[in-house]
Coordinates of C-alpha atoms and ligand atoms in Angstrom, one line a residue:
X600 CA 62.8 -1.1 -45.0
X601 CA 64.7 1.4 -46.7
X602 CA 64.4 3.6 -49.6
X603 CA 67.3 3.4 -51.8
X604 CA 66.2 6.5 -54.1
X605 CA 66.2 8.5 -50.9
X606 CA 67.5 6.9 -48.1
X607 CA 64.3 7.3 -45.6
X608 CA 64.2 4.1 -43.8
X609 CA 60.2 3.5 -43.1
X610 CA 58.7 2.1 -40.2
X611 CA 55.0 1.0 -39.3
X612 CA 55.2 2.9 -36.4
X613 CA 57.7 5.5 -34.9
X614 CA 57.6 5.5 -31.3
X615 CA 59.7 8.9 -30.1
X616 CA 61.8 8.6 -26.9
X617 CA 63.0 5.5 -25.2
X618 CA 61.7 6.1 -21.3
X619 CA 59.4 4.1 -19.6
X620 CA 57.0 4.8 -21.8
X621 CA 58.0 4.4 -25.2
X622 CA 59.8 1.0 -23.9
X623 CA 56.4 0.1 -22.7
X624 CA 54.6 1.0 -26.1
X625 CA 57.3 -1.1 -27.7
X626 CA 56.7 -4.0 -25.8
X627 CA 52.7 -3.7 -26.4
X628 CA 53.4 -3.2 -30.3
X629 CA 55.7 -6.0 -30.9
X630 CA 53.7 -8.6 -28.6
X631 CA 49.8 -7.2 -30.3
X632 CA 51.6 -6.8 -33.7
X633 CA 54.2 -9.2 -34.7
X634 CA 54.1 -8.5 -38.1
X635 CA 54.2 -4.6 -37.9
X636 CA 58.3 -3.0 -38.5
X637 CA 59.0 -0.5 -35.6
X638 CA 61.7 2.0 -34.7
X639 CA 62.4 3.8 -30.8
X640 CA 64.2 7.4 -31.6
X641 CA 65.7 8.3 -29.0
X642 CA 68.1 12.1 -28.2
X643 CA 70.4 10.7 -25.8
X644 CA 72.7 8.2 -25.8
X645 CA 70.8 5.7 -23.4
X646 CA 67.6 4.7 -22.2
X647 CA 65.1 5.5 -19.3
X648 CA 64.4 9.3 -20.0
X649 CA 64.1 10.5 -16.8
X650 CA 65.7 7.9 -15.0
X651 CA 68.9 8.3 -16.5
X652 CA 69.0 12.1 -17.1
X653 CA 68.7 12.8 -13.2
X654 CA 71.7 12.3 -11.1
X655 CA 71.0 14.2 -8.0
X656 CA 72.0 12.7 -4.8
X657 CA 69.3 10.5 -3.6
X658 CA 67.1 10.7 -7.0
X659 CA 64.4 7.9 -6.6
X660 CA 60.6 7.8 -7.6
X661 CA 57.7 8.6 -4.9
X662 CA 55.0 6.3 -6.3
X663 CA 55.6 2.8 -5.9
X664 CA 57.1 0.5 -8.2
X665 CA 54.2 -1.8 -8.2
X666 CA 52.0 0.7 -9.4
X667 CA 55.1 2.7 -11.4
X668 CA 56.0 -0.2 -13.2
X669 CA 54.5 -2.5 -16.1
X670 CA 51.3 -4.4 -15.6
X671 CA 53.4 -7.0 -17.6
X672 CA 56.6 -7.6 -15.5
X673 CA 56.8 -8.1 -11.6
X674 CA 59.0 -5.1 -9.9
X675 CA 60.5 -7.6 -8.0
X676 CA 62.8 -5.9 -5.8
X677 CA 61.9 -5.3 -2.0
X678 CA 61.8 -1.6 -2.1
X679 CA 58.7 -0.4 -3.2
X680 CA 59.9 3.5 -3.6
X681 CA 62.8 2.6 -5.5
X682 CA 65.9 4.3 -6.6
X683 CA 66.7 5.8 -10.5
X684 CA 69.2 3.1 -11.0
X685 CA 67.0 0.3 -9.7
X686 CA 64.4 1.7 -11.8
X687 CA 66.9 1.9 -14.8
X688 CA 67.9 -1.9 -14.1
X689 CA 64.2 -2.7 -14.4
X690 CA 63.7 -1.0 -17.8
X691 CA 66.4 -2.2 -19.3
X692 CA 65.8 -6.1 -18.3
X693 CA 62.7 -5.1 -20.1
X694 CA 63.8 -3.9 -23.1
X695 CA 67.1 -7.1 -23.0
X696 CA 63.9 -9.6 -22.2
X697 CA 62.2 -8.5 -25.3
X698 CA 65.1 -7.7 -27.2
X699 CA 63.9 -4.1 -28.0
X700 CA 67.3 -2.9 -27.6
X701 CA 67.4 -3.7 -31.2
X702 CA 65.0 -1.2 -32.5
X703 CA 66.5 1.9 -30.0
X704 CA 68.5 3.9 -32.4
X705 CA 70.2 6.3 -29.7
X706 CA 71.2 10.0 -30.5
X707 CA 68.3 10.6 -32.9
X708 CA 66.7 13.3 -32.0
X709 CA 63.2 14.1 -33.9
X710 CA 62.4 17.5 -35.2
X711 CA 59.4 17.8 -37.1
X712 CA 57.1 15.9 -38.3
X713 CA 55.0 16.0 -41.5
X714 CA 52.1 13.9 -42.4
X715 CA 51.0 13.9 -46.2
X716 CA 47.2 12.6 -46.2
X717 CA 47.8 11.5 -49.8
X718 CA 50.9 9.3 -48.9
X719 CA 48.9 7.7 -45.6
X720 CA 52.7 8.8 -43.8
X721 CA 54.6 10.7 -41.9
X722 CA 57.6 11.7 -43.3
X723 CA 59.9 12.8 -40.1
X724 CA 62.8 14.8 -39.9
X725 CA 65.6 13.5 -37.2
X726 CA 68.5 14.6 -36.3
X727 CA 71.3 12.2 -36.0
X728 CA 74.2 13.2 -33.6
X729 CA 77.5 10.9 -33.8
X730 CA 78.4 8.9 -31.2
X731 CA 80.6 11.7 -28.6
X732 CA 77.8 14.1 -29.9
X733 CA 80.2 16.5 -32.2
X734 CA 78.9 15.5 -35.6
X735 CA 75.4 15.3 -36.4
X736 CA 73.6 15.3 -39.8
X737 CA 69.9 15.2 -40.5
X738 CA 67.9 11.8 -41.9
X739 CA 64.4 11.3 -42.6
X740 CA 62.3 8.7 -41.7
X741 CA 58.6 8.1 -42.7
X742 CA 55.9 5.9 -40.6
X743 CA 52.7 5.3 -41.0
X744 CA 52.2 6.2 -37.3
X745 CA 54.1 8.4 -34.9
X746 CA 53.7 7.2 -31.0
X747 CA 55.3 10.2 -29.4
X748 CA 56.8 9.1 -25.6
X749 CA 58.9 12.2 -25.5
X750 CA 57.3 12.7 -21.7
X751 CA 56.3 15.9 -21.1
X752 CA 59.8 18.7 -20.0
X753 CA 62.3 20.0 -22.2
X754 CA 65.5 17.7 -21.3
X755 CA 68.3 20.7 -22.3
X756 CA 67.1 23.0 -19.7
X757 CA 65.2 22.9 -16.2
X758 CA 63.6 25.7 -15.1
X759 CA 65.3 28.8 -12.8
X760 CA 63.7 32.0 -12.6
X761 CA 65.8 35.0 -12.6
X762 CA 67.0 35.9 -9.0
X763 CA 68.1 39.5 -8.1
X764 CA 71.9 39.4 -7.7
X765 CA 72.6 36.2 -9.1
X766 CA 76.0 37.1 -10.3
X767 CA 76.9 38.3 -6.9
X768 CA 77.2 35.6 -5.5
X769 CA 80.7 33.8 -5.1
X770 CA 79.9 29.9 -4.3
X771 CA 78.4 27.5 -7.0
X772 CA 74.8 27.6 -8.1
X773 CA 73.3 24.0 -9.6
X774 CA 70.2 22.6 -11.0
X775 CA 69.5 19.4 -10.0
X776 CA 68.8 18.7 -14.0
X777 CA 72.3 19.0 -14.6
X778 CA 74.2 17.8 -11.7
X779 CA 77.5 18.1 -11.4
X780 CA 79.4 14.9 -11.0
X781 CA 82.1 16.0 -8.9
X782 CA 80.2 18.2 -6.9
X783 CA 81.9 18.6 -3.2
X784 CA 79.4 20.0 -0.7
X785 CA 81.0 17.7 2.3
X786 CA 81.0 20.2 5.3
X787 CA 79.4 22.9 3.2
X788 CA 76.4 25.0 4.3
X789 CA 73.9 24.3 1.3
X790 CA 70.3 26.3 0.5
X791 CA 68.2 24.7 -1.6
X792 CA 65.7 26.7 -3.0
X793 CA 62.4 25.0 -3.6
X794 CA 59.9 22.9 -2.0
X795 CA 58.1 20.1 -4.5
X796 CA 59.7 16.4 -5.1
X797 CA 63.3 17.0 -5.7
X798 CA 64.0 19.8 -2.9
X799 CA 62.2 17.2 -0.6
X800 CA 64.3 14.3 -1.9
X801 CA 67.1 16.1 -2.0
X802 CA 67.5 17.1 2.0
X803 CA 67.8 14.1 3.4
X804 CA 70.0 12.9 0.6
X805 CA 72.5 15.8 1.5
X806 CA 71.8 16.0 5.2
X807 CA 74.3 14.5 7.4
X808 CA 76.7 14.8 4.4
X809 CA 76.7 18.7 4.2
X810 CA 77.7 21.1 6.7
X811 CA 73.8 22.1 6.8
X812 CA 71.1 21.6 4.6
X813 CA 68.3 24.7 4.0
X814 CA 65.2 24.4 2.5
X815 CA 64.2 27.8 1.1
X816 CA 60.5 27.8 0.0
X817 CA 58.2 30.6 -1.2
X818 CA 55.5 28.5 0.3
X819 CA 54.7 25.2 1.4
X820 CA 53.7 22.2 0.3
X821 CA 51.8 18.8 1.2
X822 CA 54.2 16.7 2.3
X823 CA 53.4 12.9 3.5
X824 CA 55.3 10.4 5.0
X825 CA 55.2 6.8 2.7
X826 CA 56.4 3.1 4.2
X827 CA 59.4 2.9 1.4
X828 CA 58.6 -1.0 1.7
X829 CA 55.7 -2.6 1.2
X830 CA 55.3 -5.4 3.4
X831 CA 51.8 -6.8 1.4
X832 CA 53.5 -6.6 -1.9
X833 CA 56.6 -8.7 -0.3
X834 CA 55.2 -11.2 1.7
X835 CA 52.2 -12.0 -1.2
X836 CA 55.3 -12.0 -4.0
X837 CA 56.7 -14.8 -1.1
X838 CA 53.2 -16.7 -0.6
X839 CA 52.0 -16.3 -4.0
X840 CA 54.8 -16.0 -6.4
X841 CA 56.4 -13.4 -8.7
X842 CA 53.6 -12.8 -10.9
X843 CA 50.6 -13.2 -9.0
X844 CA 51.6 -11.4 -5.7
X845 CA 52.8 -8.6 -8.3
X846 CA 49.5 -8.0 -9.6
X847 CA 47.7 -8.1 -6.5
X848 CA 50.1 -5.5 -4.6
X849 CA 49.7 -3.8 -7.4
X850 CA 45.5 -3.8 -7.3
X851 CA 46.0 -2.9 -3.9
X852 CA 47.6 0.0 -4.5
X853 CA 46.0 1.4 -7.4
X854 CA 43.0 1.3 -5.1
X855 CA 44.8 3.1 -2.5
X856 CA 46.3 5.6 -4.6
X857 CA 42.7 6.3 -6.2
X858 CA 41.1 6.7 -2.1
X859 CA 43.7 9.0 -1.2
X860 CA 43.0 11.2 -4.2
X861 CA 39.3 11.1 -3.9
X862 CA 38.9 11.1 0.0
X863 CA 41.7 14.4 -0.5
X864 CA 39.1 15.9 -3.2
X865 CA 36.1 15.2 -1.1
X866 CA 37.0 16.1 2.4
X867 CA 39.8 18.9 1.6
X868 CA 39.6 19.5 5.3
X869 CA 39.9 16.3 6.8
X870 CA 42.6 15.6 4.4
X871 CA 44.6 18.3 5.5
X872 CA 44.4 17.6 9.1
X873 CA 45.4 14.1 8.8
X874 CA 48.6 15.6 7.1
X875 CA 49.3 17.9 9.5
X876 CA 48.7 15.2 12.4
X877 CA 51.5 12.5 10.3
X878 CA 54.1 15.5 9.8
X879 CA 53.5 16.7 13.2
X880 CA 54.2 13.5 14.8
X881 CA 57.7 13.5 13.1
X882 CA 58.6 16.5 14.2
X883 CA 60.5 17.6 17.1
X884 CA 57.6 19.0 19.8
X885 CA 56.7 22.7 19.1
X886 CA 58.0 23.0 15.6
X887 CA 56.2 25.3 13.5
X888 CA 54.2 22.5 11.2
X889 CA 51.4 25.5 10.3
X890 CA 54.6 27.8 9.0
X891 CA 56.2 25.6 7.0
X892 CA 53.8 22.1 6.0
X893 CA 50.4 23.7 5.8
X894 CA 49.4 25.0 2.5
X895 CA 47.1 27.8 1.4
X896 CA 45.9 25.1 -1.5
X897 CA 43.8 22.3 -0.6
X898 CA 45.9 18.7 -0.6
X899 CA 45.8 17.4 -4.3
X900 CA 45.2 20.7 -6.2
X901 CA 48.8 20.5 -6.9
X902 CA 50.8 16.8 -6.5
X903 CA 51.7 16.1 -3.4
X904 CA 55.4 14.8 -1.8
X905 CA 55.7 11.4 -1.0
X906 CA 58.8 11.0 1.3
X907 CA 59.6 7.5 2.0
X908 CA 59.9 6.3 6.2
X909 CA 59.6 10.6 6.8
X910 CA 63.4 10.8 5.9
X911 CA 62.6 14.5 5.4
X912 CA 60.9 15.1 8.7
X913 CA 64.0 13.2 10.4
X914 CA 66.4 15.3 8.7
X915 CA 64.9 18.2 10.2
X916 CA 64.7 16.3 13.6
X917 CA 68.6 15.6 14.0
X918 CA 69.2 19.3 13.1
X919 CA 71.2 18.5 9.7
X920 CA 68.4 19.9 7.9
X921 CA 66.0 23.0 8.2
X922 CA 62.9 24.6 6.7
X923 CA 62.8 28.3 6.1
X924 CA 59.4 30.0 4.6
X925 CA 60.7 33.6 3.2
X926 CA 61.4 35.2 0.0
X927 CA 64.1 35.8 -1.9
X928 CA 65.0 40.0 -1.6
X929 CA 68.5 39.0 -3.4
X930 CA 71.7 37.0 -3.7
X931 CA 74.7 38.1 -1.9
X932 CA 78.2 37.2 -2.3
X933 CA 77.8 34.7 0.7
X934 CA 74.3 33.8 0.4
X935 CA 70.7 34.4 -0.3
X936 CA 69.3 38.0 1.6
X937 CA 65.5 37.1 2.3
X938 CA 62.6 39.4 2.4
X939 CA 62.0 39.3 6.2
X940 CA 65.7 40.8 6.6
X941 CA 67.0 37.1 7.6
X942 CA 70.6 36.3 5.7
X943 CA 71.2 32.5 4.5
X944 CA 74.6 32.0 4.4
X945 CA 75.4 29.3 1.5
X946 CA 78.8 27.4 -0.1
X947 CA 76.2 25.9 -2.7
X948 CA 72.7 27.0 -3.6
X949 CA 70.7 24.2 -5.7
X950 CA 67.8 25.8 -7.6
X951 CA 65.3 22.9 -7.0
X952 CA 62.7 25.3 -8.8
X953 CA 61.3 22.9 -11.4
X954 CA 61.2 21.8 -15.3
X955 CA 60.4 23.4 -18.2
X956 CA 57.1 21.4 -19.8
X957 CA 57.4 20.9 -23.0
X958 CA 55.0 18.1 -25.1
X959 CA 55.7 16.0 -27.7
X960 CA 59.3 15.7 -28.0
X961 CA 59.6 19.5 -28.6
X962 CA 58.7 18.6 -31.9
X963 CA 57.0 20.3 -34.9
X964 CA 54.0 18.7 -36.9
X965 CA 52.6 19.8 -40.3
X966 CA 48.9 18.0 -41.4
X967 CA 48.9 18.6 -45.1
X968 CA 51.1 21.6 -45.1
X969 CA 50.0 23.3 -42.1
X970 CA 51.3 23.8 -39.4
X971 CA 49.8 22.3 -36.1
X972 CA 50.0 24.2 -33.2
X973 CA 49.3 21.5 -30.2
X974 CA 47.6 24.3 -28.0
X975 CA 44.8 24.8 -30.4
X976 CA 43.8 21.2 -30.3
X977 CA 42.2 19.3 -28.2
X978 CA 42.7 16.3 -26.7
X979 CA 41.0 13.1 -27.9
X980 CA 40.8 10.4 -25.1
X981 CA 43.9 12.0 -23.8
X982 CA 46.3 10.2 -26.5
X983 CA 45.4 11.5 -29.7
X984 CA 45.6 15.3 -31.2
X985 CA 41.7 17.0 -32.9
X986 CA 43.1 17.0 -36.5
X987 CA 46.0 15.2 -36.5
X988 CA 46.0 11.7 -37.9
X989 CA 48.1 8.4 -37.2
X990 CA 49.5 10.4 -34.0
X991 CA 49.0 9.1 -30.6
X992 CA 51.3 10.4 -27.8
X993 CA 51.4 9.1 -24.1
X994 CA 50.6 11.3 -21.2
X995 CA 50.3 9.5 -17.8
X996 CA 48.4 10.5 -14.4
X997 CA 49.7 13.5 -12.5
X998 CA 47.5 12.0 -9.2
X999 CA 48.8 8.7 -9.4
X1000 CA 51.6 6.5 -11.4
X1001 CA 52.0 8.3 -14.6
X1002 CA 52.5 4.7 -15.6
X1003 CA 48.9 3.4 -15.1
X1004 CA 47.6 5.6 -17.4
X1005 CA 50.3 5.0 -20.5
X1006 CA 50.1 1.1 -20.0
X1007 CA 46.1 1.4 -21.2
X1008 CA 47.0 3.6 -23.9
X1009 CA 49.1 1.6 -25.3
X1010 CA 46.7 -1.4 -25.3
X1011 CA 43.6 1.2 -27.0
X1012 CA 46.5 1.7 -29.1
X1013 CA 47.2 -1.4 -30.1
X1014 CA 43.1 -2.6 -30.9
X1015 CA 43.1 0.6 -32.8
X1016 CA 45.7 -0.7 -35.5
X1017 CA 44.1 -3.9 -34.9
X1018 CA 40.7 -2.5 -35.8
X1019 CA 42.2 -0.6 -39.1
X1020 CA 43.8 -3.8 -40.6
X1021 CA 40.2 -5.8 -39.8
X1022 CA 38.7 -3.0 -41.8
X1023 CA 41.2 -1.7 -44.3
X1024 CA 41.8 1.7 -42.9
X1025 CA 45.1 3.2 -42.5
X1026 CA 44.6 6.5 -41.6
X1027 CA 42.2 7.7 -38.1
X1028 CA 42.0 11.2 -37.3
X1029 CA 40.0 12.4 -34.5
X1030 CA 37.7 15.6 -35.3
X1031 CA 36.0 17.6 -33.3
X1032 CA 32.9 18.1 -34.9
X1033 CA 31.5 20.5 -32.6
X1034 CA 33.7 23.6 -33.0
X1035 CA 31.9 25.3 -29.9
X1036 CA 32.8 22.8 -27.6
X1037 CA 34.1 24.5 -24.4
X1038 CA 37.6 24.0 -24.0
X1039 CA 39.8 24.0 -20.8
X1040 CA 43.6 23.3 -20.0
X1041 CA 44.5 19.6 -20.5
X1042 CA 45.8 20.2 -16.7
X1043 CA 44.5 21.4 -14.3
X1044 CA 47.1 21.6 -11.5
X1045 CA 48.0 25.1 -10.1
X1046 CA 51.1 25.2 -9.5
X1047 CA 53.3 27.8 -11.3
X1048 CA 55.4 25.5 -13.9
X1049 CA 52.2 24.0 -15.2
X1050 CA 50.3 27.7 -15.3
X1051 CA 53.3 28.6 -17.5
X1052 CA 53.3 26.2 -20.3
X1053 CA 49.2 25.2 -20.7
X1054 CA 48.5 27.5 -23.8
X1055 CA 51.4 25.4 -25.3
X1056 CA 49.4 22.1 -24.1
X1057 CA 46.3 20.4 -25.7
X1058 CA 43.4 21.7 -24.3
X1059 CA 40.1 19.1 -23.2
X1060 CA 36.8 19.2 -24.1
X1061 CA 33.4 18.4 -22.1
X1062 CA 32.8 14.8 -21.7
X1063 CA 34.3 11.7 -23.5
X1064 CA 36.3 11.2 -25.9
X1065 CA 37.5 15.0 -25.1
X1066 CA 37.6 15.1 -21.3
X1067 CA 40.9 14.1 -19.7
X1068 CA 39.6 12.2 -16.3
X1069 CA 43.0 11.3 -14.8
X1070 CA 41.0 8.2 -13.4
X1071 CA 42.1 4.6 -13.8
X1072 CA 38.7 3.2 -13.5
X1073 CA 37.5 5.5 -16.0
X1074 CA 40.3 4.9 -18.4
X1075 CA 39.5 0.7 -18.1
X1076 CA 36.5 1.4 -19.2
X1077 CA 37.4 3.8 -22.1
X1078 CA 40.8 2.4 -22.9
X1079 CA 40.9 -1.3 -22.1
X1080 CA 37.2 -2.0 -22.9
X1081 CA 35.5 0.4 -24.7
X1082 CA 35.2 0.3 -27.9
X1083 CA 38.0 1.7 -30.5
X1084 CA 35.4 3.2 -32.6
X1085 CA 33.8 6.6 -31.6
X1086 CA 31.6 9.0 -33.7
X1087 CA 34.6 11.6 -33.4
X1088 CA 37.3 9.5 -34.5
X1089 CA 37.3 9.2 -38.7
X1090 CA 39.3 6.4 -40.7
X1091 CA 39.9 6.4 -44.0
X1092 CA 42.3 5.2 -46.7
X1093 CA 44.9 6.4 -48.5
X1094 CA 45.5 4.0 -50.9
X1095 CA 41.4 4.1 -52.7
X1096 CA 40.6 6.7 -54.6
X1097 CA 37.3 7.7 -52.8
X1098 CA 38.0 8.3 -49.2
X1099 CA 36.0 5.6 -47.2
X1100 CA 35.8 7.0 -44.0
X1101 CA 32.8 7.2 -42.4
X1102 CA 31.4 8.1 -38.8
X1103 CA 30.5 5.1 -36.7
X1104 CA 28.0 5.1 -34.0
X1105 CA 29.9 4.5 -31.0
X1106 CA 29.6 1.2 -29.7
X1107 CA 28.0 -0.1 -32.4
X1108 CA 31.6 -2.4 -32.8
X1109 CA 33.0 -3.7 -30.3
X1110 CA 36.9 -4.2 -30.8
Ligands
FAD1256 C1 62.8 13.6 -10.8 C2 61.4 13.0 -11.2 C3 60.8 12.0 -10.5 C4 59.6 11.5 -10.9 N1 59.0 10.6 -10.1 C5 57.8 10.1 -10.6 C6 57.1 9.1 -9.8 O1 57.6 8.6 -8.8 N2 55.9 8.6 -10.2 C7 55.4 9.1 -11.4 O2 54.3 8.6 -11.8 N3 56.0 10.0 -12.1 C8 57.2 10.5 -11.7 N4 57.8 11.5 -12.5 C9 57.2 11.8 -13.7 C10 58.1 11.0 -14.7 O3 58.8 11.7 -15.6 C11 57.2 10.0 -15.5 O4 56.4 9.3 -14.6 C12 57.9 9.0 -16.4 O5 59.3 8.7 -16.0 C13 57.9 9.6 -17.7 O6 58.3 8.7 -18.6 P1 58.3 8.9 -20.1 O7 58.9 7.8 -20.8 O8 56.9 9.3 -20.5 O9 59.1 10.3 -20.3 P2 60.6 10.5 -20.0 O10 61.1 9.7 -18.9 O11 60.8 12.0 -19.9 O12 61.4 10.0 -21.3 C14 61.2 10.7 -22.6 C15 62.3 10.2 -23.5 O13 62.1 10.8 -24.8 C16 63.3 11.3 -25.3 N5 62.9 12.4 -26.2 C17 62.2 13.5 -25.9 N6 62.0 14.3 -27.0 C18 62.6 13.6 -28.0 C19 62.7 13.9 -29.4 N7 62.3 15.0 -30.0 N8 63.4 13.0 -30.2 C20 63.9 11.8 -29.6 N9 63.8 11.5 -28.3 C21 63.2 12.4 -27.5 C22 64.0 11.8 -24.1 O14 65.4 11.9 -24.3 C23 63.7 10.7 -23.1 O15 64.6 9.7 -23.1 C24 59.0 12.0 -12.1 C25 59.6 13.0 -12.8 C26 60.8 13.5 -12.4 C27 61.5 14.6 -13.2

């Protein structure tokens, strides 16, 4: 619908990025609410988010894509650790099967946000970009809902901390955030400083293809070996069809997923020694596995690599690859000087060092004229903002497919609206009530990238709705079939002249 006074277009609901999740929530919106107008804004020119943006050499996922992808469409292919462009091929079937394409506008990029409680709106402001990116104007839009699935990094810059001597030295220097497409390292001698998902993805990919491959890490991390088939999920999508040996691979490995996790939690010791006996046994006899695989953390307290058939560990077996554990005294002209007084000589150093977070789209929101600053509020059943109305956003798992998480969401998301039309509401903030309510960071992982952005992240609360579980069992029970209704979540109305909202005993409707 647009507004011909003004020429701000309105949508029910404006979902904000076009990734895996905001394709998801589309596809939950338009099958829940057929009647309900919709629009994807997305900043780049295509879809996937993080899928498409990546283009380092053997860029892939390390969950598995029964797990990673939709509850509502079979990943049918036979690798269950799958590659960015078979992941891409699978979101965009989805949004072609559903013809969501349609609602993507491309190269709108959202800046702010401003919700006015006596409009019942949002009234957004977006940046439109032409189509080779050198024009771009701004436009407004107004929805009576923002779903923000802007993921959870800043997409212009990854993260590179500043290294002594930087300038000094003569070869090329890349981020695997902004891969260069004709990058030669054939025959080179490459470093790669870093040791989480991409560095760990990244050596074998290069290995064999370089001169030699380095991994330079401050310290190490878990690393375990994953089957990159799965030979269940296969043979039951043979035996039982598409659809229903989808969704058993995939309750299979959700239940796998969750043991891991909690057998890692409970038994931090046993954990670790299983580790170290898997990336022992794919390592050449008498390689240092304590130096360079055993961490001072305990396994889980920061994510943990999955590399698919140990391609890592057999890099460093054939000698195309290496490990070193040092620190960084200073670039040279040829290389990186390390604090132990060891010199790496290097053609290419990739900085493998991590991504900037960033939450919700980078974007600013104003409730009523002021401004909201997301680290001051807390986190209401992890998709909703204390204070802020008609604003859901989708955060996944960080201990299992980010996925999981952001499919449930969307489907509280949806009985929520449903719930509002039963009712007559249009507007549902979440409040706190209980301004004394001990906070903590909405994440609790310790590793350095997260430490540096949580005062910029919601925070959580004790116990539900505030407490952010990172459990799928949990979340069925909250999300799927708990009620929508919750003592701290107020509806009103916009549109009557007293405001109706009132506080529900929780449970008291079931949704
Ligand atoms: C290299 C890599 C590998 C990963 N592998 C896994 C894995 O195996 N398993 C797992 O569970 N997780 C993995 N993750 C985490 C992963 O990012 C998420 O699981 C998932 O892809 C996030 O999807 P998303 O749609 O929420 O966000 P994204 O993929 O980040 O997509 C967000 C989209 O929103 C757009 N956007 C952002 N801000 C705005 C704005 N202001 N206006 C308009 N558009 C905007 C972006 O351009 C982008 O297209 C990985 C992450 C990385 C970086």
């Amino acid at each position: 619908m647009a507004d011909t006074a003004t020429h701000i277009e309105h949508v029910d609901v404006l979902i904000v990025g076009a990734g895996i999740s905001g394709i998801g929530a589309a596809y939950y919106l338009q099958k829940e609410h057929r009647g309900r107008s919709y629009a994807i804004l997305e900043a780049r020119g295509a879809s996937g988010g993080t899928w498409d943006l990546f283009r380092y050499p053997g860029i892939r996922s390390d969950s598995d894509l029964h797990t990673f992808g939709y509850e509502f469409k079979p990943w049918r292919d036979e690798d269950a650790i799958a590659s960015a462009d078979k992941i891409l091929s699978y979101l965009r079937e989805t949004t072609a099967e559903n013809g969501i394409d349609a609602n993507i506008r491309f190269h709108h990029k959202v800046l702010a946000a401003a919700w006015s409680s006596d409009a019942g709106r949002w009234l957004v402001d977006v940046e439109r970009f032409g189509g080779d990116e050198d024009t771009e104007e701004l436009v407004q839009f107004s929805a009576n809902w923002i779903f923000c699935a802007g993921g959870y990094y800043r997409y212009d810059q990854g993260y590179t901390p500043e290294f002594p001597g930087r300038d000094r030295f003569r070869g090329e220097v890349v981020h695997p955030q902004h891969w260069p497409e004709d990058l030669d390292y054939r025959a080179k001698k490459v470093v790669i400083i870093g040791s989480g998902a991409t560095a760990v993805t990244l050596v074998p990919a290069m290995a064999g293809i370089a001169g030699h491959v380095t991994m330079l890490q401050r310290s190490p991390t878990y690393v375990l070996p994953v089957p990159s088939k799965d030979t269940f999920a296969n043979v039951a999508q043979k035996l039982l069809g598409a659809n229903r040996g989808y969704a058993l691979a995939r309750r299979k490995n959700i239940v796998k997923q969750r043991a891991v996790y909690q057998f890692s939690q409970k038994y931090p010791g046993a954990a670790r020694r299983l580790i170290r006996h898997l990336n022992a046994k794919e390592l050449p006899e008498g390689y240092p596995v304590d130096e360079h695989f055993n961490p001072t953390y305990n396994p889980w307290d920061q994510r943990l690599c999955a590399v698919p058939d140990a391609d890592l560990f057999k890099a460093i077996s054939s000698g195309a690859a290496s490990v070193v554990t040092d620190r960084i005294a200073t670039f040279t002209e040829t290389g990186i000087q390390l604090e132990s007084g060891k010199h790496l000589d290097a053609d290419v150093i990739v900085t493998a060092t991590g991504l900037n977070l960033q939450l919700l789209g980078g974007m600013s929101l104003t409730v009523d004229g002021t401004p909201v600053q997301a680290g001051d509020t807390v986190a209401y059943k992890a998709m909703m903002l204390s204070g802020v109305p008609n604003f859901a956003f989708a955060f996944g798992y960080t201990n299992s497919s980010w996925t999981l998480k952001v499919g449930l969401l969307c489907e509280h998301f949806c009985r929520l609206l449903s719930h509002m039309d039963t009712n007559g509401f249009d507007i549902a903030r979440p409040e706190l009530g209980d301004s004394d309510m001990a906070t903590q960071p909405m994440l609790d992982f310790s590793a350095g990238y997260v430490q540096r952005a949580l005062d910029r992240f919601p925070k959580q609360g004790e116990g539900d709705p505030w407490r952010v579980q990172m459990d799928y069992y949990h979340d069925i029970e909250q999300l799927r079939e708990g009620s929508v209704v919750n003592p701290h979540l107020r509806f009103g109305s916009s549109n009557k002249a007293a405001d109706e909202a009132s506080r529900i005993p929780a449970g008291s409707a079931q949704v």
